[in-house]
mmCIF file of C-alpha atoms and ligand atoms in Angstrom:
data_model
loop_
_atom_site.group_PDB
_atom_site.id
_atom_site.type_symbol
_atom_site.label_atom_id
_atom_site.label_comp_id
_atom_site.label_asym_id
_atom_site.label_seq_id
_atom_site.Cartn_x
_atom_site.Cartn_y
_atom_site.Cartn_z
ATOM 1 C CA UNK I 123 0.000 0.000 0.000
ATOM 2 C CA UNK I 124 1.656 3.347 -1.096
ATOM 3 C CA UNK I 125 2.526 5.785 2.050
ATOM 4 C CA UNK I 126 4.571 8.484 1.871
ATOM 5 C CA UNK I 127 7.831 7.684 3.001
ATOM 6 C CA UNK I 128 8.329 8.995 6.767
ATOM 7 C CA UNK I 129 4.814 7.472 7.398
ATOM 8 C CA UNK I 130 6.533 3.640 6.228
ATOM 9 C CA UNK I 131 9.698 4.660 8.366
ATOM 10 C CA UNK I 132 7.089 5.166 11.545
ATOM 11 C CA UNK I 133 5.685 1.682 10.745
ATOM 12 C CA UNK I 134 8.935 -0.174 10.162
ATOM 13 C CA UNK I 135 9.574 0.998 13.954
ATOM 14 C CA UNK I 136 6.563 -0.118 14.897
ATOM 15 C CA UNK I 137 7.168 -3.024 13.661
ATOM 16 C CA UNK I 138 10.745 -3.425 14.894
ATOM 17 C CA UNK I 139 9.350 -2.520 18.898
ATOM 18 C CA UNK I 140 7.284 -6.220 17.924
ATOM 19 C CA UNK I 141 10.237 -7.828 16.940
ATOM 20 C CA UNK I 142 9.579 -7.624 12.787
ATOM 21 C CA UNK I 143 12.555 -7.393 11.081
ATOM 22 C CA UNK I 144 11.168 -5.968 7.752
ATOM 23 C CA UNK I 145 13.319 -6.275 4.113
ATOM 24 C CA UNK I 146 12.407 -4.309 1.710
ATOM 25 C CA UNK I 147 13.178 -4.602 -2.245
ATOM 26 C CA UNK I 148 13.883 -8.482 -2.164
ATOM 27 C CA UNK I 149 12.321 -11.603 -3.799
ATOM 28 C CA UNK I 150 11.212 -14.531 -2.345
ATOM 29 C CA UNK I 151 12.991 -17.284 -5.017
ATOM 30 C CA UNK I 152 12.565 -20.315 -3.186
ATOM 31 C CA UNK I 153 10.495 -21.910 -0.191
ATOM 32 C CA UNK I 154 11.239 -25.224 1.244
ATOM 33 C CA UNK I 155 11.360 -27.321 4.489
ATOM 34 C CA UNK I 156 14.343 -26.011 5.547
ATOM 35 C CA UNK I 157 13.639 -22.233 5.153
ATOM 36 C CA UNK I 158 13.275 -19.815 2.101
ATOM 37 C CA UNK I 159 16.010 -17.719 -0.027
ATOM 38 C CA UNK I 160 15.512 -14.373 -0.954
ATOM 39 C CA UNK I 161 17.430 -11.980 -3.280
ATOM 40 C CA UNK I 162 17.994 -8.346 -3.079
ATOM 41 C CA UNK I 163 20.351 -6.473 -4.865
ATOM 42 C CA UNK I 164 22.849 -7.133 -2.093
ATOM 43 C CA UNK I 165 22.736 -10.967 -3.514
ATOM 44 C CA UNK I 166 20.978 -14.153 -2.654
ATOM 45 C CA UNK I 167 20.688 -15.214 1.135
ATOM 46 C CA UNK I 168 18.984 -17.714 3.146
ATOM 47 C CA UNK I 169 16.817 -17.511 5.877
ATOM 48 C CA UNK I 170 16.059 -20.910 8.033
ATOM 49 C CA UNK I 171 12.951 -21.449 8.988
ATOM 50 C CA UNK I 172 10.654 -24.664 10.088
ATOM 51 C CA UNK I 173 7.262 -22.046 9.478
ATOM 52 C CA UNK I 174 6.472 -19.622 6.639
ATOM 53 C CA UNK I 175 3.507 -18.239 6.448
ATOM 54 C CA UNK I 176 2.893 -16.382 3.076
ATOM 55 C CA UNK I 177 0.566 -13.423 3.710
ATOM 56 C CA UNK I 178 -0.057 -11.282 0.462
ATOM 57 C CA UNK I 179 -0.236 -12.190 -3.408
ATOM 58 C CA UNK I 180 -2.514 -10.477 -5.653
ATOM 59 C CA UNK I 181 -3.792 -12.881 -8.295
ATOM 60 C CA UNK I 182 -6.742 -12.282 -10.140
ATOM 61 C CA UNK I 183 -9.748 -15.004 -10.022
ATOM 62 C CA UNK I 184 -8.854 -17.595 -13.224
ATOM 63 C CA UNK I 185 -12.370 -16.438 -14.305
ATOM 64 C CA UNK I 186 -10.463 -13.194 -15.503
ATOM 65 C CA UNK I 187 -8.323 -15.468 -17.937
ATOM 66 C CA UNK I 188 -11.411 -17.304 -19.226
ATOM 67 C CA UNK I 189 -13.664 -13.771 -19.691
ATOM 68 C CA UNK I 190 -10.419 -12.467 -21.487
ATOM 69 C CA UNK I 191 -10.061 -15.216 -23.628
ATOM 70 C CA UNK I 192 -13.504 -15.328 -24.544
ATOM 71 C CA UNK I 193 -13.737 -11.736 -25.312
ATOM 72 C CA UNK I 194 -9.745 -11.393 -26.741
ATOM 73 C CA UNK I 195 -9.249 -8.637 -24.060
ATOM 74 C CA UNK I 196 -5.644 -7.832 -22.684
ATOM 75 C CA UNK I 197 -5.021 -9.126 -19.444
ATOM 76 C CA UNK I 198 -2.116 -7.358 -16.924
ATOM 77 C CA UNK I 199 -0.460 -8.047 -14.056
ATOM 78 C CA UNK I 200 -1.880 -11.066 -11.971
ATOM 79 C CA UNK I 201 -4.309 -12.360 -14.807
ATOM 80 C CA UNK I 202 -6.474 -9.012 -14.517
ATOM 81 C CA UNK I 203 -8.831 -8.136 -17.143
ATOM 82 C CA UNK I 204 -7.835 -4.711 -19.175
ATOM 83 C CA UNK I 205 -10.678 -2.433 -19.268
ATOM 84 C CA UNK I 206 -11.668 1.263 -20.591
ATOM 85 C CA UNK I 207 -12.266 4.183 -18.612
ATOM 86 C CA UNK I 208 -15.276 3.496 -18.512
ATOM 87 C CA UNK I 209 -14.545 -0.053 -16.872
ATOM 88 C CA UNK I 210 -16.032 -2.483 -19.865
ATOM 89 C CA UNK I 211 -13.877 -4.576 -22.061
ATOM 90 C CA UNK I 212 -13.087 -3.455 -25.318
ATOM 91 C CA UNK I 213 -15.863 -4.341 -27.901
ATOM 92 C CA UNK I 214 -17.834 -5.248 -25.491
ATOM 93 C CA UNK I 215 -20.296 -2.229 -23.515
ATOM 94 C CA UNK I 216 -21.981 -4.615 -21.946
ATOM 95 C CA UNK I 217 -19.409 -6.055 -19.810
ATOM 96 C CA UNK I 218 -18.040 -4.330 -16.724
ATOM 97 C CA UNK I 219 -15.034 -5.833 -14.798
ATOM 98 C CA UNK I 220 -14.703 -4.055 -11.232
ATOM 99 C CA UNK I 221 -12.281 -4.688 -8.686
ATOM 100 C CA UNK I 222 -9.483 -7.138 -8.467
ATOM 101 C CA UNK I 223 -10.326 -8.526 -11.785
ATOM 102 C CA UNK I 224 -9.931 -5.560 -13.883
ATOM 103 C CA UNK I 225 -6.199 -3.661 -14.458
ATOM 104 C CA UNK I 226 -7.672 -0.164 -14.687
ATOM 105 C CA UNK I 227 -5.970 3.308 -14.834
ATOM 106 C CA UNK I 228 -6.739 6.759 -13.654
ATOM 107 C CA UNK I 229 -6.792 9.786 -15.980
ATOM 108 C CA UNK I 230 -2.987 9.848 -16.057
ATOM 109 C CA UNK I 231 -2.794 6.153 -16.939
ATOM 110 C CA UNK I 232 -1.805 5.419 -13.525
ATOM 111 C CA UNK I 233 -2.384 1.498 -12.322
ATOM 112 C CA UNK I 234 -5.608 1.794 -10.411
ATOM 113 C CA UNK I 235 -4.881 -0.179 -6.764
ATOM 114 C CA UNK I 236 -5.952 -3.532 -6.094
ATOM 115 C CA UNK I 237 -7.914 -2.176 -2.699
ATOM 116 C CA UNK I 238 -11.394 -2.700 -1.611
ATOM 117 C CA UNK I 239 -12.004 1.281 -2.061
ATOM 118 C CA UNK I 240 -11.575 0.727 -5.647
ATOM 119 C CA UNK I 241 -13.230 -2.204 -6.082
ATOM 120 C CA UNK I 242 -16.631 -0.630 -3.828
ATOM 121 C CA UNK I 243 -16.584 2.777 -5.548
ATOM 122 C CA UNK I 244 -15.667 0.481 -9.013
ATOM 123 C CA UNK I 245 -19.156 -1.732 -8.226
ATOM 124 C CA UNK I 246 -21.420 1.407 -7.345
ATOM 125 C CA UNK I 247 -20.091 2.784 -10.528
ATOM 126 C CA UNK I 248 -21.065 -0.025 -12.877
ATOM 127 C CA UNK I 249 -24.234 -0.667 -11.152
ATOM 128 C CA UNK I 250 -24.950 3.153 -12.111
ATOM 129 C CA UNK I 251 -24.015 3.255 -15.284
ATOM 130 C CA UNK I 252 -25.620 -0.163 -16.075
ATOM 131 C CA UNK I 253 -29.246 1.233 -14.721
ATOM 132 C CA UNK I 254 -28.800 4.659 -16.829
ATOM 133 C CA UNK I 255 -28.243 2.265 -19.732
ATOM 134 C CA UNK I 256 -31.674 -0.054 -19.002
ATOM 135 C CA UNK I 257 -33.503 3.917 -18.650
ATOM 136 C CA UNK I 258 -31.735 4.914 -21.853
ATOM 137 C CA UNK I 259 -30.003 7.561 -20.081
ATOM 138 C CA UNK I 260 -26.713 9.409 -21.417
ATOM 139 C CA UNK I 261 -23.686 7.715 -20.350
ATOM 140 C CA UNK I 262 -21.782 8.187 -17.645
ATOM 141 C CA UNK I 263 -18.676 9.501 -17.887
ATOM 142 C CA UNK I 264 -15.420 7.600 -17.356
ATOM 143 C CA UNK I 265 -14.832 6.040 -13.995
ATOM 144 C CA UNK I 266 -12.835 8.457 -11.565
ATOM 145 C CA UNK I 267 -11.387 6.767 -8.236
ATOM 146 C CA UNK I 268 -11.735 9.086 -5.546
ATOM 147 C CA UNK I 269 -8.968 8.224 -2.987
ATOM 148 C CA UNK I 270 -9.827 8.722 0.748
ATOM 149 C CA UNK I 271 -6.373 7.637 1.417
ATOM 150 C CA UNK I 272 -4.400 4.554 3.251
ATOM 151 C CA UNK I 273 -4.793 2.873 6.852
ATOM 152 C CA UNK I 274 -2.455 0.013 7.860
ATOM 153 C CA UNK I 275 -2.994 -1.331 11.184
ATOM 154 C CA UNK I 276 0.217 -2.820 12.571
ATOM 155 C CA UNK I 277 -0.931 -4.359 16.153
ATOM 156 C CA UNK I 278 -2.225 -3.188 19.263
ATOM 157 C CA UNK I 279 -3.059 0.879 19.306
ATOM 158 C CA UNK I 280 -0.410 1.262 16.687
ATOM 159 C CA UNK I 281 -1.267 2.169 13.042
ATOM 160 C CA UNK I 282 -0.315 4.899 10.433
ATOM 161 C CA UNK I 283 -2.953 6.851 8.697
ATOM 162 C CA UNK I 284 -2.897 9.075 5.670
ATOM 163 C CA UNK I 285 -6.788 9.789 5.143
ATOM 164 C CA UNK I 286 -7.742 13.633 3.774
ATOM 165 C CA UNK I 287 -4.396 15.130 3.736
ATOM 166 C CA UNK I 288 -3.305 13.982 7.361
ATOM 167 C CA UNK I 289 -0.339 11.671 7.995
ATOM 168 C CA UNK I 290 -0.997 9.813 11.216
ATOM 169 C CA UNK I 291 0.824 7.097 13.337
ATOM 170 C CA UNK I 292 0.523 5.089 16.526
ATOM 171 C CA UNK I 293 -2.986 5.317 18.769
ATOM 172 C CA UNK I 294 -4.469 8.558 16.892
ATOM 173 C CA UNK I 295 -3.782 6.266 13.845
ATOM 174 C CA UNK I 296 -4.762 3.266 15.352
ATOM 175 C CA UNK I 297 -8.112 5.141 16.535
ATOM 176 C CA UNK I 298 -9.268 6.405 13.387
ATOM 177 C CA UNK I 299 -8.410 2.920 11.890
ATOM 178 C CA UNK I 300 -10.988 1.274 14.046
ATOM 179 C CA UNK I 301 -13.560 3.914 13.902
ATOM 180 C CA UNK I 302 -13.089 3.920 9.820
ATOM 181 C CA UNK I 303 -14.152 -0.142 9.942
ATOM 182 C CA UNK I 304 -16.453 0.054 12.304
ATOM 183 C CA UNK I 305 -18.369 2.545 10.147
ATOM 184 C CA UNK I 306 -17.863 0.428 6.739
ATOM 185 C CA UNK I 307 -19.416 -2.884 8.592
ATOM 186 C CA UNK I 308 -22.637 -3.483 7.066
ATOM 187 C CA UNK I 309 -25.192 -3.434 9.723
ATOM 188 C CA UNK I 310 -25.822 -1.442 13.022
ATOM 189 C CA UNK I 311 -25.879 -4.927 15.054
ATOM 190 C CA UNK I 312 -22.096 -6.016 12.908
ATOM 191 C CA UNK I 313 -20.913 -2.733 14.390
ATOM 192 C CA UNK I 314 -22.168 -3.316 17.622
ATOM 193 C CA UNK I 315 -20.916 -7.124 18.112
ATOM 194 C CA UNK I 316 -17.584 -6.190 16.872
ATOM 195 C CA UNK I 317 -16.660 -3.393 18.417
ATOM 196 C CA UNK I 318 -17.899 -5.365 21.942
ATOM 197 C CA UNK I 319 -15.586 -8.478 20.196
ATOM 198 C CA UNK I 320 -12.753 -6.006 19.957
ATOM 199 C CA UNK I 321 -13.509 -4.354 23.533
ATOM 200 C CA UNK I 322 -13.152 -7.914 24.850
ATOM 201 C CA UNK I 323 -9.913 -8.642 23.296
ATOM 202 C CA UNK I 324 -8.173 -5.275 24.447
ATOM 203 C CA UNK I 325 -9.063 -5.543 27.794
ATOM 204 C CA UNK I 326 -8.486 -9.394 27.807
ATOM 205 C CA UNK I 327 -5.637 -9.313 25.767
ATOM 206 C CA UNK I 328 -7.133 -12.587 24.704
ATOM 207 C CA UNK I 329 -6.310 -13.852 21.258
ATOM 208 C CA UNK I 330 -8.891 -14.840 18.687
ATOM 209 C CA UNK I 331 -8.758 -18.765 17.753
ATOM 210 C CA UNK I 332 -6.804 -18.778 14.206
ATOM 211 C CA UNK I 333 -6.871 -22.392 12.501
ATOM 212 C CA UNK I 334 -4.494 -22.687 9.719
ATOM 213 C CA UNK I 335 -6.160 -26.414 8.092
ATOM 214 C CA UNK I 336 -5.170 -28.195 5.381
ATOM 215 C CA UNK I 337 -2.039 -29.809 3.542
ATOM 216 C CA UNK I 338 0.190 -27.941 1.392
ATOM 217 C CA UNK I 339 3.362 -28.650 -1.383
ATOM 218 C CA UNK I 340 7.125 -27.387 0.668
ATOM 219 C CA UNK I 341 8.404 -26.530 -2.345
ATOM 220 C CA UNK I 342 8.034 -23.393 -4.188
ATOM 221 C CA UNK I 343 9.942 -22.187 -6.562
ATOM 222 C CA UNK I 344 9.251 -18.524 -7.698
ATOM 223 C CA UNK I 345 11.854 -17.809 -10.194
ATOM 224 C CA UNK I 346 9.429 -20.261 -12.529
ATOM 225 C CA UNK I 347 6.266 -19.245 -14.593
ATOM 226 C CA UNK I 348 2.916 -19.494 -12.924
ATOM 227 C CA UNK I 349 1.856 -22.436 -15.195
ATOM 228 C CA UNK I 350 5.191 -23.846 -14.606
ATOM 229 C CA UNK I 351 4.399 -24.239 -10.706
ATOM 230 C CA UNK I 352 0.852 -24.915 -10.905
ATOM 231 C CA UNK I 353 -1.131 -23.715 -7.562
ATOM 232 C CA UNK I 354 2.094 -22.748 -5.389
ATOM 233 C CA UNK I 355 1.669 -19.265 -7.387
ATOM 234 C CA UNK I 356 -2.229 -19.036 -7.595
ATOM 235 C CA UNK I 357 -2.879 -19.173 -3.462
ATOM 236 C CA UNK I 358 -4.642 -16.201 -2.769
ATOM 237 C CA UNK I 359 -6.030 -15.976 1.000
ATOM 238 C CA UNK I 360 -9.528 -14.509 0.608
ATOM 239 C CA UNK I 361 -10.072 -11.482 2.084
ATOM 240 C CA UNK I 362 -11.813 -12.683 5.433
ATOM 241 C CA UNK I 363 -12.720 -9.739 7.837
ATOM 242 C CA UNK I 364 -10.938 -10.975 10.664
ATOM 243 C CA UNK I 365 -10.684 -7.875 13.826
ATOM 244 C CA UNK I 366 -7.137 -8.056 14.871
HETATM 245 C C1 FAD W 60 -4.083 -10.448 2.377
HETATM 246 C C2 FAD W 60 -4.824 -9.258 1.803
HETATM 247 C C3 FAD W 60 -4.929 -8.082 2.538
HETATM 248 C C4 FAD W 60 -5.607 -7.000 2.035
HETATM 249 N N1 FAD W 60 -5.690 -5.842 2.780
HETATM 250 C C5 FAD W 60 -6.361 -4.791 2.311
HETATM 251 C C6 FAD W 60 -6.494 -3.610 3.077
HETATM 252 O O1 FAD W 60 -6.001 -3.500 4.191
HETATM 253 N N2 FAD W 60 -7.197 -2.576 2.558
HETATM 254 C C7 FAD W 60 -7.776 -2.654 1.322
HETATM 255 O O2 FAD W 60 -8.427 -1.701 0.892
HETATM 256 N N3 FAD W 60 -7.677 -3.765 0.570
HETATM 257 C C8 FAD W 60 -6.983 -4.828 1.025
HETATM 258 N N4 FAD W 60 -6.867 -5.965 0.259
HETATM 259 C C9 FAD W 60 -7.437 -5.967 -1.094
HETATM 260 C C10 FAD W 60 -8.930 -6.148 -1.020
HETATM 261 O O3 FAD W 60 -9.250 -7.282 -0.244
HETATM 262 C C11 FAD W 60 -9.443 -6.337 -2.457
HETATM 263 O O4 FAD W 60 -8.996 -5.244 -3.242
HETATM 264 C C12 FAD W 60 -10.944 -6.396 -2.518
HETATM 265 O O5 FAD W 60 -11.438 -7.446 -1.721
HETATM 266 C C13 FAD W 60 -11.380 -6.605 -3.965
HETATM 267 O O6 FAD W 60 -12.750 -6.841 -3.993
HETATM 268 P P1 FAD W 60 -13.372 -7.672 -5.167
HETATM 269 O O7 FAD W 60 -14.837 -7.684 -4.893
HETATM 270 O O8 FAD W 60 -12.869 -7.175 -6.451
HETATM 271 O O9 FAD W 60 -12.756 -9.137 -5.010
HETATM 272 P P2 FAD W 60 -12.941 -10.175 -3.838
HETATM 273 O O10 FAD W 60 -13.152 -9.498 -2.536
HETATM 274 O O11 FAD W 60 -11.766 -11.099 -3.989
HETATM 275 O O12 FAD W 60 -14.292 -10.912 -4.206
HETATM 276 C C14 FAD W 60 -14.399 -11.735 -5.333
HETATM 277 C C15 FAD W 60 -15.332 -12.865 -4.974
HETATM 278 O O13 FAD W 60 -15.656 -13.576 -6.155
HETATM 279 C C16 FAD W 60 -15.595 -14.951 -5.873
HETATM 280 N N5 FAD W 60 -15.312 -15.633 -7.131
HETATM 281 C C17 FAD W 60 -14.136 -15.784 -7.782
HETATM 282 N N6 FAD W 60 -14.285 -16.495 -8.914
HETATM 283 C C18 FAD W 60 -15.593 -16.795 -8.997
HETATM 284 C C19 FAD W 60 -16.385 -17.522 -9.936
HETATM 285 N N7 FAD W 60 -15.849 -18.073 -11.029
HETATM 286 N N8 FAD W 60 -17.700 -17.631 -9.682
HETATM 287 C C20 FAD W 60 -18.262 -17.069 -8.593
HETATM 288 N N9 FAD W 60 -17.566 -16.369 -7.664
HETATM 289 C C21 FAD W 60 -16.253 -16.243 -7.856
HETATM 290 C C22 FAD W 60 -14.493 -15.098 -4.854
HETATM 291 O O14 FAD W 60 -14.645 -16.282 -4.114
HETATM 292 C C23 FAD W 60 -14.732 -13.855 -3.993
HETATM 293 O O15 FAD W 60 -15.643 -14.084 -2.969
HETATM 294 C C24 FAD W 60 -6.206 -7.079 0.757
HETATM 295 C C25 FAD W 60 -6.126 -8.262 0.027
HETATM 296 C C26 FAD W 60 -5.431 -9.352 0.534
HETATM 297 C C27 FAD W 60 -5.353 -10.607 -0.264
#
């Protein structure tokens, strides 16, 4: 997630005060049993380790493949579907891709983010422009993003913030990140069960029950092509609302 760069510096010493040793600008080449190897442009090192839990990777749903290669439409980084400014494919005005699936750009041609604000204001914009369509309304005009800006929580009372112009770290950060998804939950009764969940676990300092299930290959090899490792590269953890 892009923050400006004294903002990252606060959260890499966040993170270092909970023991995270964080390396930037390196590859992960290789995971095994015995640990993974990494390369950076200092060169390729090791880095032992009986546990490795992979926590990111943006790859698009294979349906964007298929929907591309139905429709010949360009697909970018991650499989996702290239789509106008006005978020349908090419040659095709009646299909909108929103979201993850679709590699769109701002006005300047900018990559548009692969974050849930995008994808949300993405949906409410095709839904929109799809209803002016069934009315025989004038189009809408291409899809702007607005950006409200960047949260990253990085544990207890310690986040950075960069929401309307304000750069924010540690509790005031922290604060406004769990005010900002209390307010997106869906329902009054979410909020309320939530925020009592997360009132629990503060005062507690209880931890929630996290179950990781299932068997999985030791061997990944990144410096191959996707279809060259089969699923090691396609794992994408779905994007479970789960409150610290
Ligand atoms: C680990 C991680 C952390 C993230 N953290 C943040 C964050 O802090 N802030 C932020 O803004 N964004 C974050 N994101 C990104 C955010 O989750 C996504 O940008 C957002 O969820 C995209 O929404 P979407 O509706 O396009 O896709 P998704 O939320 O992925 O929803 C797509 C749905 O379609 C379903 N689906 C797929 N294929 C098919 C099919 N063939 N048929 C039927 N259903 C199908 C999937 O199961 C899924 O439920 C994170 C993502 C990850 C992976």
């Amino acid at each position: 997630m892009p923050f400006p760069e004294d903002l990252s510096e606060k959260a890499n010493r966040s993170l270092a005060r909970l023991g995270v040793q964080v390396r930037c600008s390196t590859m992960v080449k290789h995971v095994n049993e015995e640990g993974l190897t990494i390369e950076s442009e200092a060169g390729t090192d090791s880095i032992a380790a009986k546990t490795v839990i992979w926590a990111g990777g943006i790859t698009a749903s294979p349906l964007g493949r298929i929907l591309a290669g139905r429709t010949n439409a360009e697909t970018g980084q991650g499989g996702r579907v290239r789509v106008k400014p006005d978020l349908t494919i090419p040659n095709y005005p009646d299909i909108y891709v929103v979201g993850d699936l679709a590699s769109a750009t701002d006005e300047k041609g900018k990559p548009l983010p692969g974050l849930a604000q995008v994808a949300m204001q993405g949906g409410q914009y095709a839904a929109t422009a799809i209803l002016r369509k069934g009315k025989g309304r004038r189009e809408l005009p291409p899809f702007h993003y607005f950006d409200k800006g960047s949260l990253a929580v990085i544990g207890r009372a310690a986040a950075v913030a960069n929401v309307f112009g304000a750069q924010l770290s540690r509790f005031l950060a922290w604060m406004v990140w769990a005010f900002i998804h209390l307010l997106y939950l869906v329902t009054f009764q979410s909020r309320v069960l939530v925020f009592i969940q997360w009132a629990i676990q503060d005062l507690t300092f209880s931890r929630g029950a996290r179950l990781i299930t299932g068997g999985a290959s030791t061997d990944f090899n990144f410096t191959k092509e996707p279809s060259e490792v089969g699923a090691a590269r396609e794992i994408k953890p779905a994007p479970v609302h789960v409150p610290r």
